[in-house]
Amino acid sequence: MRLSRYFLPVLKENPAEAAIVSHRYMLRAGMIKQSSAGIYSWLPMGFKVLKKIENIVHEEQIRAGHIPMLMPTIQSADLWRESGRYDDYGEEMLRIKDRHDRDMLFGPTNEELITDIFRSHVNSYKDLPLTLYHIQWKFRDERRPRFGVMRGREFYMKDGYNFDLTKEDALHAYNRHLVSYLRSYERMGLQAIPMRADGGPIGGDYTHEFLVLAETGESEVFYDSAVTDLSFGDREIDYDSVEQCQGVLEEFTSKYARTDETHDEALFNELPEDRRRVARGIEVGQIFYFGTKYSESMKATVVDENQKQVEVHMGSHGIGVSRLLGAIIEASHDDKGIIWPEGVTPFHCGIVNLKQGDDEADAACEDLYAQLTKAGLEPLYDDRKERAGGKFATMDLIGLPWRITVGPRGLKNGVVEVTSRKTGESEEMTPEAAINKIIAIYENI
C-alpha cells in the first residue's frame, strides 16, 4: 500500500476522551472512530489488525480440531427462557422486539443457540466429541463503556462450545482449549496467564481466565512470579492425547494465579514472600466447563452405547478478538506510539522516502516496494511529499515493526537504513540485503 492512496486519518494531539494508552493511540493512529458510546467504526488500519488477530485464532482453533461456523447476532428470547437465563442475565442484555412483537435480543453469548443447533442434528454418541465455534459481533449494554475497545458495548469475540459424552471427555476439551489459547496469544506477542476465575453468568465452577499484565487492567490479580517464566514456545502437541494436554494444563496452572474473585489469602501467603505479586490484568479470554447446565434444561441428549438417553457435557470458550487489539497496545508501546509484534502488524514494514521526487530515491523505493510485495509481504510506502520528521513521526505512531529509510545520501554509498521499532536500533545495508532481512524475519511467523 502507498500511503498517499491509503485512508489513515492520524491525529497529532491526544484526544481528551481517551483515558488509557490503547484508546489514545488507536484514535491517534486512525484505527477507530467512535459511532456512539462504546460502539466504534473500524477504519482500514484497525480493521487490518483485527483480521490478523482473527486469522491467528482461526488457525489455532482449526489446528486443535475445532470446527468454524457462524451464528447470527440476533437471537430469539424463547431459547433464553428455555435455559432460564433470559430474566437472570440482567440489564447488560439488549432486549428488542420485532415487528410481530416477538421478543428478541442482541446476543451477548451463544450457549442457548448452539445447544439448539446441536440437539436438532446430533442424537448419537458416535457423533461425539464435537466442538463448534464462531467469531461474531456481540453486544453487552455496559453501564459505563470506557477505555475504547477494552470495554465497549459492541465487541468481536470468538466463542466455542464443546459437546462430550462424559465429564472426562469434556475436561479434555477444556485442556485442549487451554493449549490452543496459549499458542494463540504467544503468536500475537503476548504472555496471557491462565488464572483461576469466577464463572459469572455463564455458569460452571471450573474456569480459567487468561490475563495480560498491564497497569490499566480492570482486574486485580495475585500470582506467583514463577508463572511469568513459563512459555509454550514452538513445541508440538498432539491434541488427541489426554496426557499431553493435561500435562500442559498442570504446567501452566499449578502455580498460584488467581483473580480477585477467587483469591485465597491463606494460600497466597504460603508462597515465598519474594515471589508474591499483586498487579492489574486485562482479561483476553476465558474457558469454562459447566457440565449439563444447558443440556439438562434444553434437553440436549444423545443415545449412548447402551441405548440410553444421556445429557451431553458441555463447555464454552471465549477469546476477545477486538479487546486483544487494545491489550496488545497496552503491553507494547512507548511514548512515540504503538509497537506491533510481527505476528499482528498491519503492514510488515514501512518504506520512508526522504526525498520524494528525487529520481534515484524514487526508483530505489519503488524497487524495494515491488520486491517485498513479490515476496508475499505487505510494505507501507510513505510516498507523500512531506518532511522527513513528519514521516518518521507517523511511522513511530502506527508502530510497524521495521522501517526501511531511503535517501540520496545513503544511496550514494549504496545503502539504505533498516530500523527496528522495538529497539530503535538502525543498521545500514544494501537494498538487496534489506529485502532479504525483512523476508527472513517473517518466514516463520
CSV table of C-alpha atoms in Angstrom, one decimal:
chain,number,residue,atom,x,y,z
A,1,MET,CA,0.0,0.0,0.0
A,2,ARG,CA,1.1,3.5,-0.8
A,3,LEU,CA,0.4,5.9,2.0
A,4,SER,CA,-0.6,8.6,-0.5
A,5,ARG,CA,-3.5,6.4,-1.5
A,6,TYR,CA,-4.4,5.0,1.9
A,7,PHE,CA,-7.0,6.2,4.4
A,8,LEU,CA,-5.1,6.9,7.5
A,9,PRO,CA,-6.6,9.9,9.4
A,10,VAL,CA,-3.8,10.3,12.1
A,11,LEU,CA,-4.2,12.9,14.8
A,12,LYS,CA,-1.3,15.0,16.2
A,13,GLU,CA,-2.9,15.7,19.6
A,14,ASN,CA,-4.1,13.3,22.3
A,15,PRO,CA,-7.9,13.1,22.3
A,16,ALA,CA,-9.4,14.4,25.5
A,17,GLU,CA,-11.8,11.5,25.9
A,18,ALA,CA,-9.0,8.8,25.8
A,19,ALA,CA,-8.0,7.8,29.3
A,20,ILE,CA,-5.7,4.9,28.6
A,21,VAL,CA,-2.8,4.3,26.1
A,22,SER,CA,-4.6,1.9,23.8
A,23,HIS,CA,-7.6,4.1,23.3
A,24,ARG,CA,-5.4,7.2,22.8
A,25,TYR,CA,-3.2,5.5,20.2
A,26,MET,CA,-6.0,3.8,18.4
A,27,LEU,CA,-7.7,7.2,17.9
A,28,ARG,CA,-4.4,9.0,17.0
A,29,ALA,CA,-3.3,6.3,14.6
A,30,GLY,CA,-6.6,6.5,12.7
A,31,MET,CA,-7.7,2.9,13.6
A,32,ILE,CA,-11.2,3.5,15.0
A,33,LYS,CA,-13.8,6.2,15.2
A,34,GLN,CA,-16.5,6.3,17.9
A,35,SER,CA,-20.0,5.9,16.5
A,36,SER,CA,-21.8,6.1,19.8
A,37,ALA,CA,-20.9,5.3,23.4
A,38,GLY,CA,-18.9,2.0,23.4
A,39,ILE,CA,-19.5,1.4,19.7
A,40,TYR,CA,-16.8,2.0,17.1
A,41,SER,CA,-16.3,2.0,13.3
A,42,TRP,CA,-13.1,0.1,12.5
A,43,LEU,CA,-11.1,2.2,10.0
A,44,PRO,CA,-8.8,0.5,7.5
A,45,MET,CA,-5.7,0.0,9.7
A,46,GLY,CA,-7.7,-1.0,12.7
A,47,PHE,CA,-9.7,-3.4,10.6
A,48,LYS,CA,-6.5,-4.9,9.2
A,49,VAL,CA,-5.1,-5.7,12.6
A,50,LEU,CA,-8.4,-7.1,13.7
A,51,LYS,CA,-8.3,-9.5,10.8
A,52,LYS,CA,-4.7,-10.5,11.6
A,53,ILE,CA,-5.8,-11.4,15.2
A,54,GLU,CA,-8.9,-13.2,13.9
A,55,ASN,CA,-6.8,-15.3,11.5
A,56,ILE,CA,-4.5,-16.5,14.2
A,57,VAL,CA,-7.4,-17.5,16.3
A,58,HIS,CA,-9.0,-19.4,13.4
A,59,GLU,CA,-5.7,-21.2,12.6
A,60,GLU,CA,-5.1,-22.3,16.2
A,61,GLN,CA,-8.7,-23.4,16.7
A,62,ILE,CA,-8.7,-25.5,13.5
A,63,ARG,CA,-5.3,-26.9,14.5
A,64,ALA,CA,-6.9,-28.1,17.7
A,65,GLY,CA,-9.7,-29.9,15.7
A,66,HIS,CA,-12.5,-27.3,16.3
A,67,ILE,CA,-14.9,-26.6,13.5
A,68,PRO,CA,-15.8,-23.0,12.4
A,69,MET,CA,-19.3,-21.8,11.7
A,70,LEU,CA,-21.3,-18.6,12.0
A,71,MET,CA,-24.3,-17.8,14.2
A,72,PRO,CA,-26.5,-14.7,13.9
A,73,THR,CA,-26.2,-11.6,16.1
A,74,ILE,CA,-30.0,-11.5,16.8
A,75,GLN,CA,-31.5,-14.4,18.9
A,76,SER,CA,-34.9,-15.5,20.0
A,77,ALA,CA,-35.8,-14.8,23.6
A,78,ASP,CA,-37.6,-18.1,23.7
A,79,LEU,CA,-34.3,-20.1,23.8
A,80,TRP,CA,-33.1,-18.0,26.7
A,81,ARG,CA,-36.3,-18.5,28.5
A,82,GLU,CA,-35.9,-22.2,28.0
A,83,SER,CA,-32.4,-22.2,29.6
A,84,GLY,CA,-33.7,-19.9,32.4
A,85,ARG,CA,-31.2,-17.1,31.6
A,86,TYR,CA,-33.5,-14.5,29.9
A,87,ASP,CA,-34.5,-12.8,33.2
A,88,ASP,CA,-31.3,-13.6,35.1
A,89,TYR,CA,-28.8,-12.1,32.7
A,90,GLY,CA,-29.6,-8.5,33.7
A,91,GLU,CA,-29.6,-5.1,32.1
A,92,GLU,CA,-26.5,-5.8,30.0
A,93,MET,CA,-28.7,-7.8,27.6
A,94,LEU,CA,-30.1,-5.6,24.8
A,95,ARG,CA,-33.7,-6.8,24.6
A,96,ILE,CA,-35.7,-5.9,21.5
A,97,LYS,CA,-39.0,-6.7,19.7
A,98,ASP,CA,-39.5,-7.4,16.0
A,99,ARG,CA,-42.5,-6.1,14.0
A,100,HIS,CA,-44.6,-9.1,15.1
A,101,ASP,CA,-44.0,-8.1,18.7
A,102,ARG,CA,-41.8,-11.2,19.3
A,103,ASP,CA,-39.1,-10.9,22.0
A,104,MET,CA,-35.6,-10.9,20.6
A,105,LEU,CA,-32.2,-10.0,21.8
A,106,PHE,CA,-28.8,-9.0,20.5
A,107,GLY,CA,-26.6,-11.9,21.6
A,108,PRO,CA,-24.1,-11.4,24.4
A,109,THR,CA,-23.1,-15.1,24.0
A,110,ASN,CA,-24.4,-18.2,22.3
A,111,GLU,CA,-24.8,-21.1,24.7
A,112,GLU,CA,-28.5,-21.4,24.0
A,113,LEU,CA,-28.3,-21.1,20.2
A,114,ILE,CA,-25.5,-23.6,19.8
A,115,THR,CA,-27.3,-26.1,22.1
A,116,ASP,CA,-30.4,-25.8,20.0
A,117,ILE,CA,-28.4,-26.4,16.8
A,118,PHE,CA,-26.7,-29.5,18.5
A,119,ARG,CA,-30.0,-31.0,19.7
A,120,SER,CA,-31.6,-30.6,16.3
A,121,HIS,CA,-28.9,-32.6,14.5
A,122,VAL,CA,-27.0,-34.8,16.9
A,123,ASN,CA,-28.6,-37.8,18.6
A,124,SER,CA,-25.9,-40.5,18.9
A,125,TYR,CA,-22.7,-40.8,21.0
A,126,LYS,CA,-21.0,-41.8,17.7
A,127,ASP,CA,-21.0,-38.2,16.6
A,128,LEU,CA,-19.1,-37.1,19.7
A,129,PRO,CA,-16.8,-35.4,20.6
A,130,LEU,CA,-17.8,-32.2,18.8
A,131,THR,CA,-16.5,-28.7,19.2
A,132,LEU,CA,-18.1,-25.9,17.2
A,133,TYR,CA,-17.0,-22.2,17.3
A,134,HIS,CA,-17.6,-18.9,15.5
A,135,ILE,CA,-16.2,-15.4,15.6
A,136,GLN,CA,-19.0,-12.9,15.7
A,137,TRP,CA,-20.0,-9.4,16.9
A,138,LYS,CA,-21.6,-9.4,20.4
A,139,PHE,CA,-23.4,-6.7,22.4
A,140,ARG,CA,-23.5,-6.1,26.1
A,141,ASP,CA,-25.0,-2.9,27.3
A,142,GLU,CA,-22.3,-1.8,29.7
A,143,ARG,CA,-23.4,0.9,32.1
A,144,ARG,CA,-20.2,2.8,31.7
A,145,PRO,CA,-18.4,1.9,28.4
A,146,ARG,CA,-14.9,3.2,28.6
A,147,PHE,CA,-11.3,2.7,27.6
A,148,GLY,CA,-12.1,2.4,23.9
A,149,VAL,CA,-12.3,-1.2,22.6
A,150,MET,CA,-11.2,-2.5,26.0
A,151,ARG,CA,-14.7,-2.1,27.5
A,152,GLY,CA,-17.1,-1.4,24.6
A,153,ARG,CA,-20.7,-2.3,24.2
A,154,GLU,CA,-20.2,-3.9,20.8
A,155,PHE,CA,-17.3,-6.3,20.5
A,156,TYR,CA,-15.8,-9.0,18.3
A,157,MET,CA,-15.5,-12.3,20.0
A,158,LYS,CA,-14.6,-15.9,19.3
A,159,ASP,CA,-16.8,-18.3,21.3
A,160,GLY,CA,-16.6,-22.1,21.0
A,161,TYR,CA,-18.7,-24.9,22.5
A,162,ASN,CA,-17.7,-28.5,23.1
A,163,PHE,CA,-20.2,-31.4,23.4
A,164,ASP,CA,-18.9,-34.6,25.0
A,165,LEU,CA,-20.3,-37.8,26.3
A,166,THR,CA,-18.6,-37.7,29.7
A,167,LYS,CA,-17.1,-35.3,32.1
A,168,GLU,CA,-13.7,-36.8,31.4
A,169,ASP,CA,-14.1,-36.1,27.7
A,170,ALA,CA,-15.3,-32.6,28.4
A,171,LEU,CA,-12.3,-31.8,30.6
A,172,HIS,CA,-10.0,-33.0,27.8
A,173,ALA,CA,-11.8,-30.5,25.6
A,174,TYR,CA,-11.2,-27.8,28.3
A,175,ASN,CA,-7.5,-28.7,28.3
A,176,ARG,CA,-7.3,-28.7,24.5
A,177,HIS,CA,-8.7,-25.2,24.5
A,178,LEU,CA,-6.2,-24.0,27.1
A,179,VAL,CA,-3.3,-25.3,24.9
A,180,SER,CA,-4.8,-23.6,21.8
A,181,TYR,CA,-5.2,-20.3,23.6
A,182,LEU,CA,-1.6,-20.4,24.9
A,183,ARG,CA,-0.4,-20.9,21.3
A,184,SER,CA,-2.7,-18.1,20.0
A,185,TYR,CA,-1.6,-15.5,22.5
A,186,GLU,CA,2.1,-16.2,22.1
A,187,ARG,CA,1.8,-15.8,18.3
A,188,MET,CA,0.4,-12.4,19.0
A,189,GLY,CA,3.4,-11.4,21.1
A,190,LEU,CA,1.5,-11.7,24.4
A,191,GLN,CA,2.0,-13.5,27.6
A,192,ALA,CA,-1.5,-14.3,28.8
A,193,ILE,CA,-1.5,-16.1,32.2
A,194,PRO,CA,-4.3,-18.6,32.9
A,195,MET,CA,-5.8,-17.7,36.3
A,196,ARG,CA,-8.5,-19.4,38.3
A,197,ALA,CA,-11.6,-17.3,37.9
A,198,ASP,CA,-15.3,-17.0,38.6
A,199,GLY,CA,-18.0,-18.5,36.3
A,200,GLY,CA,-20.3,-15.4,36.4
A,201,PRO,CA,-23.5,-15.5,34.3
A,202,ILE,CA,-22.1,-18.3,32.0
A,203,GLY,CA,-22.1,-20.8,34.8
A,204,GLY,CA,-19.7,-23.6,35.9
A,205,ASP,CA,-17.2,-23.8,38.7
A,206,TYR,CA,-14.2,-25.0,36.6
A,207,THR,CA,-12.9,-22.0,34.7
A,208,HIS,CA,-9.8,-20.0,33.9
A,209,GLU,CA,-9.4,-16.5,32.6
A,210,PHE,CA,-6.4,-15.5,30.5
A,211,LEU,CA,-5.0,-12.2,31.7
A,212,VAL,CA,-2.3,-9.9,30.2
A,213,LEU,CA,-0.5,-8.0,32.9
A,214,ALA,CA,-0.9,-4.2,32.5
A,215,GLU,CA,-1.3,-1.2,34.8
A,216,THR,CA,-4.6,-0.4,33.1
A,217,GLY,CA,-6.1,-3.8,33.7
A,218,GLU,CA,-9.6,-3.9,35.1
A,219,SER,CA,-8.9,-6.9,37.3
A,220,GLU,CA,-6.7,-7.1,40.4
A,221,VAL,CA,-4.6,-10.3,40.2
A,222,PHE,CA,-2.5,-12.3,42.6
A,223,TYR,CA,0.2,-14.7,41.3
A,224,ASP,CA,3.4,-16.5,41.9
A,225,SER,CA,6.1,-14.6,39.9
A,226,ALA,CA,7.3,-18.0,38.6
A,227,VAL,CA,4.3,-18.1,36.2
A,228,THR,CA,5.8,-15.3,34.2
A,229,ASP,CA,8.8,-17.6,33.4
A,230,LEU,CA,6.6,-20.1,31.6
A,231,SER,CA,6.4,-20.2,27.8
A,232,PHE,CA,4.7,-22.6,25.4
A,233,GLY,CA,7.2,-21.9,22.6
A,234,ASP,CA,7.2,-23.9,19.4
A,235,ARG,CA,6.6,-27.3,20.9
A,236,GLU,CA,4.2,-29.7,19.1
A,237,ILE,CA,1.2,-31.1,21.0
A,238,ASP,CA,-1.0,-34.0,19.9
A,239,TYR,CA,-4.4,-32.5,20.7
A,240,ASP,CA,-5.9,-36.1,20.8
A,241,SER,CA,-3.5,-37.0,23.6
A,242,VAL,CA,-5.2,-36.7,27.0
A,243,GLU,CA,-1.8,-37.0,28.7
A,244,GLN,CA,-0.1,-34.2,26.7
A,245,CYS,CA,-2.9,-31.7,27.1
A,246,GLN,CA,-3.3,-32.5,30.8
A,247,GLY,CA,0.4,-32.0,31.2
A,248,VAL,CA,0.3,-28.5,29.7
A,249,LEU,CA,-2.7,-27.6,31.9
A,250,GLU,CA,-0.7,-28.7,35.0
A,251,GLU,CA,2.4,-26.9,33.9
A,252,PHE,CA,0.6,-23.6,33.4
A,253,THR,CA,-2.0,-23.7,36.2
A,254,SER,CA,-0.3,-25.5,39.1
A,255,LYS,CA,1.4,-22.3,40.4
A,256,TYR,CA,-0.7,-19.7,42.2
A,257,ALA,CA,-2.5,-17.3,39.9
A,258,ARG,CA,-6.0,-16.0,40.6
A,259,THR,CA,-8.3,-13.1,40.0
A,260,ASP,CA,-9.6,-11.1,42.9
A,261,GLU,CA,-12.9,-13.0,42.9
A,262,THR,CA,-11.2,-16.3,43.7
A,263,HIS,CA,-8.2,-15.1,45.6
A,264,ASP,CA,-7.3,-17.1,48.7
A,265,GLU,CA,-5.1,-15.0,51.0
A,266,ALA,CA,-4.0,-18.0,53.1
A,267,LEU,CA,-2.8,-20.0,50.1
A,268,PHE,CA,-1.2,-16.9,48.6
A,269,ASN,CA,0.8,-16.4,51.9
A,270,GLU,CA,2.2,-19.8,51.6
A,271,LEU,CA,4.3,-18.6,48.7
A,272,PRO,CA,7.8,-17.3,49.4
A,273,GLU,CA,7.4,-13.6,50.0
A,274,ASP,CA,9.8,-12.6,47.2
A,275,ARG,CA,7.5,-14.5,44.7
A,276,ARG,CA,4.2,-12.9,45.7
A,277,ARG,CA,2.9,-10.5,43.2
A,278,VAL,CA,-0.2,-8.3,43.1
A,279,ALA,CA,-0.9,-6.5,39.9
A,280,ARG,CA,-3.6,-5.5,37.4
A,281,GLY,CA,-4.6,-7.7,34.4
A,282,ILE,CA,-6.5,-7.4,31.2
A,283,GLU,CA,-8.8,-10.3,30.5
A,284,VAL,CA,-8.4,-11.5,26.9
A,285,GLY,CA,-10.2,-14.9,27.1
A,286,GLN,CA,-11.9,-17.4,29.4
A,287,ILE,CA,-12.6,-21.2,29.3
A,288,PHE,CA,-15.5,-22.9,31.1
A,289,TYR,CA,-16.6,-26.4,31.9
A,290,PHE,CA,-20.2,-26.3,33.0
A,291,GLY,CA,-21.3,-30.0,32.6
A,292,THR,CA,-25.0,-30.5,31.9
A,293,LYS,CA,-26.2,-26.9,32.8
A,294,TYR,CA,-27.6,-26.3,29.4
A,295,SER,CA,-28.1,-29.8,28.0
A,296,GLU,CA,-30.4,-30.6,31.0
A,297,SER,CA,-32.6,-27.5,30.7
A,298,MET,CA,-32.7,-27.7,26.9
A,299,LYS,CA,-32.8,-31.5,26.6
A,300,ALA,CA,-29.7,-31.9,24.5
A,301,THR,CA,-29.2,-35.7,24.8
A,302,VAL,CA,-27.6,-38.5,22.8
A,303,VAL,CA,-28.1,-42.2,22.8
A,304,ASP,CA,-25.1,-43.9,24.4
A,305,GLU,CA,-23.6,-47.3,23.6
A,306,ASN,CA,-26.2,-48.9,25.9
A,307,GLN,CA,-29.1,-47.3,24.0
A,308,LYS,CA,-29.7,-45.0,27.0
A,309,GLN,CA,-30.5,-41.3,26.6
A,310,VAL,CA,-27.9,-39.2,28.3
A,311,GLU,CA,-27.3,-35.5,28.6
A,312,VAL,CA,-24.1,-34.3,27.0
A,313,HIS,CA,-21.4,-32.5,28.9
A,314,MET,CA,-20.5,-29.0,27.7
A,315,GLY,CA,-18.1,-26.2,28.0
A,316,SER,CA,-17.7,-22.8,26.4
A,317,HIS,CA,-14.5,-21.0,25.5
A,318,GLY,CA,-14.1,-17.3,24.5
A,319,ILE,CA,-11.4,-15.0,23.2
A,320,GLY,CA,-12.0,-11.3,23.0
A,321,VAL,CA,-10.7,-10.6,19.4
A,322,SER,CA,-11.4,-6.9,19.4
A,323,ARG,CA,-10.3,-6.5,23.0
A,324,LEU,CA,-7.0,-8.2,22.2
A,325,LEU,CA,-6.1,-5.4,19.9
A,326,GLY,CA,-6.2,-2.9,22.8
A,327,ALA,CA,-4.4,-5.4,25.1
A,328,ILE,CA,-1.5,-5.7,22.6
A,329,ILE,CA,-1.1,-2.0,22.5
A,330,GLU,CA,-1.2,-1.7,26.3
A,331,ALA,CA,1.5,-4.3,26.5
A,332,SER,CA,3.6,-3.0,23.6
A,333,HIS,CA,4.1,0.8,23.2
A,334,ASP,CA,6.3,3.7,24.1
A,335,ASP,CA,5.9,7.5,24.3
A,336,LYS,CA,6.0,7.7,20.5
A,337,GLY,CA,3.3,5.3,19.7
A,338,ILE,CA,2.4,1.6,19.1
A,339,ILE,CA,5.0,-1.2,18.8
A,340,TRP,CA,3.3,-4.0,16.9
A,341,PRO,CA,4.6,-7.6,17.3
A,342,GLU,CA,5.4,-9.1,14.0
A,343,GLY,CA,2.5,-11.6,14.2
A,344,VAL,CA,-0.2,-9.0,14.1
A,345,THR,CA,1.3,-5.9,12.4
A,346,PRO,CA,-1.0,-4.3,9.8
A,347,PHE,CA,2.0,-4.0,7.4
A,348,HIS,CA,5.2,-5.9,7.5
A,349,CYS,CA,7.5,-2.9,7.2
A,350,GLY,CA,7.4,0.8,6.3
A,351,ILE,CA,9.4,2.4,3.5
A,352,VAL,CA,10.2,6.0,4.0
A,353,ASN,CA,11.4,8.1,1.1
A,354,LEU,CA,13.4,11.0,2.5
A,355,LYS,CA,13.3,13.0,-0.8
A,356,GLN,CA,10.2,12.3,-2.8
A,357,GLY,CA,10.8,13.5,-6.4
A,358,ASP,CA,14.5,12.6,-6.4
A,359,ASP,CA,14.8,10.1,-9.3
A,360,GLU,CA,17.3,7.8,-7.6
A,361,ALA,CA,15.4,7.7,-4.3
A,362,ASP,CA,12.1,7.2,-6.0
A,363,ALA,CA,13.5,4.3,-8.1
A,364,ALA,CA,15.1,2.7,-5.1
A,365,CYS,CA,11.8,2.9,-3.1
A,366,GLU,CA,9.8,1.5,-6.0
A,367,ASP,CA,12.1,-1.4,-6.3
A,368,LEU,CA,12.0,-2.2,-2.6
A,369,TYR,CA,8.2,-2.0,-2.7
A,370,ALA,CA,8.0,-4.3,-5.7
A,371,GLN,CA,10.5,-6.9,-4.4
A,372,LEU,CA,8.8,-7.1,-0.9
A,373,THR,CA,5.4,-7.3,-2.5
A,374,LYS,CA,6.6,-10.1,-4.9
A,375,ALA,CA,7.8,-12.0,-1.8
A,376,GLY,CA,4.3,-12.0,-0.4
A,377,LEU,CA,4.8,-9.3,2.1
A,378,GLU,CA,2.8,-6.0,2.6
A,379,PRO,CA,5.0,-3.0,2.8
A,380,LEU,CA,3.6,0.5,3.5
A,381,TYR,CA,5.4,3.0,1.3
A,382,ASP,CA,5.3,6.6,2.6
A,383,ASP,CA,5.4,8.3,-0.8
A,384,ARG,CA,3.9,11.6,0.4
A,385,LYS,CA,5.6,14.9,-0.2
A,386,GLU,CA,6.1,15.5,3.5
A,387,ARG,CA,9.1,16.5,5.6
A,388,ALA,CA,11.2,13.6,6.9
A,389,GLY,CA,10.3,14.4,10.5
A,390,GLY,CA,6.6,14.1,9.8
A,391,LYS,CA,7.1,10.8,8.1
A,392,PHE,CA,9.2,9.3,10.9
A,393,ALA,CA,6.5,10.5,13.5
A,394,THR,CA,3.8,8.8,11.5
A,395,MET,CA,5.8,5.5,11.3
A,396,ASP,CA,6.5,5.6,15.0
A,397,LEU,CA,2.9,6.3,15.9
A,398,ILE,CA,1.4,3.5,13.8
A,399,GLY,CA,4.1,1.1,15.1
A,400,LEU,CA,5.2,-1.0,12.2
A,401,PRO,CA,8.0,-3.4,13.5
A,402,TRP,CA,10.5,-2.4,10.8
A,403,ARG,CA,11.3,0.6,8.7
A,404,ILE,CA,13.5,1.0,5.7
A,405,THR,CA,14.7,4.6,5.2
A,406,VAL,CA,15.9,5.6,1.7
A,407,GLY,CA,17.7,8.9,0.9
A,408,PRO,CA,20.0,10.3,-1.7
A,409,ARG,CA,23.0,10.4,0.7
A,410,GLY,CA,22.8,6.8,1.7
A,411,LEU,CA,22.2,5.7,-1.9
A,412,LYS,CA,25.4,7.3,-3.0
A,413,ASN,CA,27.1,4.8,-0.7
A,414,GLY,CA,24.9,2.0,-2.0
A,415,VAL,CA,23.0,1.6,1.3
A,416,VAL,CA,19.6,2.1,3.0
A,417,GLU,CA,18.8,2.2,6.7
A,418,VAL,CA,16.8,-0.6,8.4
A,419,THR,CA,15.4,0.3,11.8
A,420,SER,CA,13.7,-1.8,14.5
A,421,ARG,CA,10.7,0.0,16.0
A,422,LYS,CA,11.1,-2.1,19.2
A,423,THR,CA,14.7,-1.4,20.0
A,424,GLY,CA,15.3,1.8,17.9
A,425,GLU,CA,18.5,0.3,16.6
A,426,SER,CA,19.4,1.1,12.9
A,427,GLU,CA,21.7,-0.7,10.5
A,428,GLU,CA,22.9,0.3,7.1
A,429,MET,CA,22.9,-2.3,4.4
A,430,THR,CA,22.4,-2.7,0.6
A,431,PRO,CA,18.8,-2.6,-0.6
A,432,GLU,CA,19.1,-6.3,-1.5
A,433,ALA,CA,20.2,-7.2,2.0
A,434,ALA,CA,17.4,-5.1,3.5
A,435,ILE,CA,14.9,-7.1,1.4
A,436,ASN,CA,16.4,-10.4,2.5
A,437,LYS,CA,16.4,-9.3,6.1
A,438,ILE,CA,12.7,-8.4,6.2
A,439,ILE,CA,11.8,-11.6,4.3
A,440,ALA,CA,13.8,-13.7,6.8
A,441,ILE,CA,12.1,-12.1,9.8
A,442,TYR,CA,8.6,-13.1,8.6
A,443,GLU,CA,9.5,-16.6,7.2
A,444,ASN,CA,8.4,-18.5,10.3
A,445,ILE,CA,5.7,-16.1,11.6
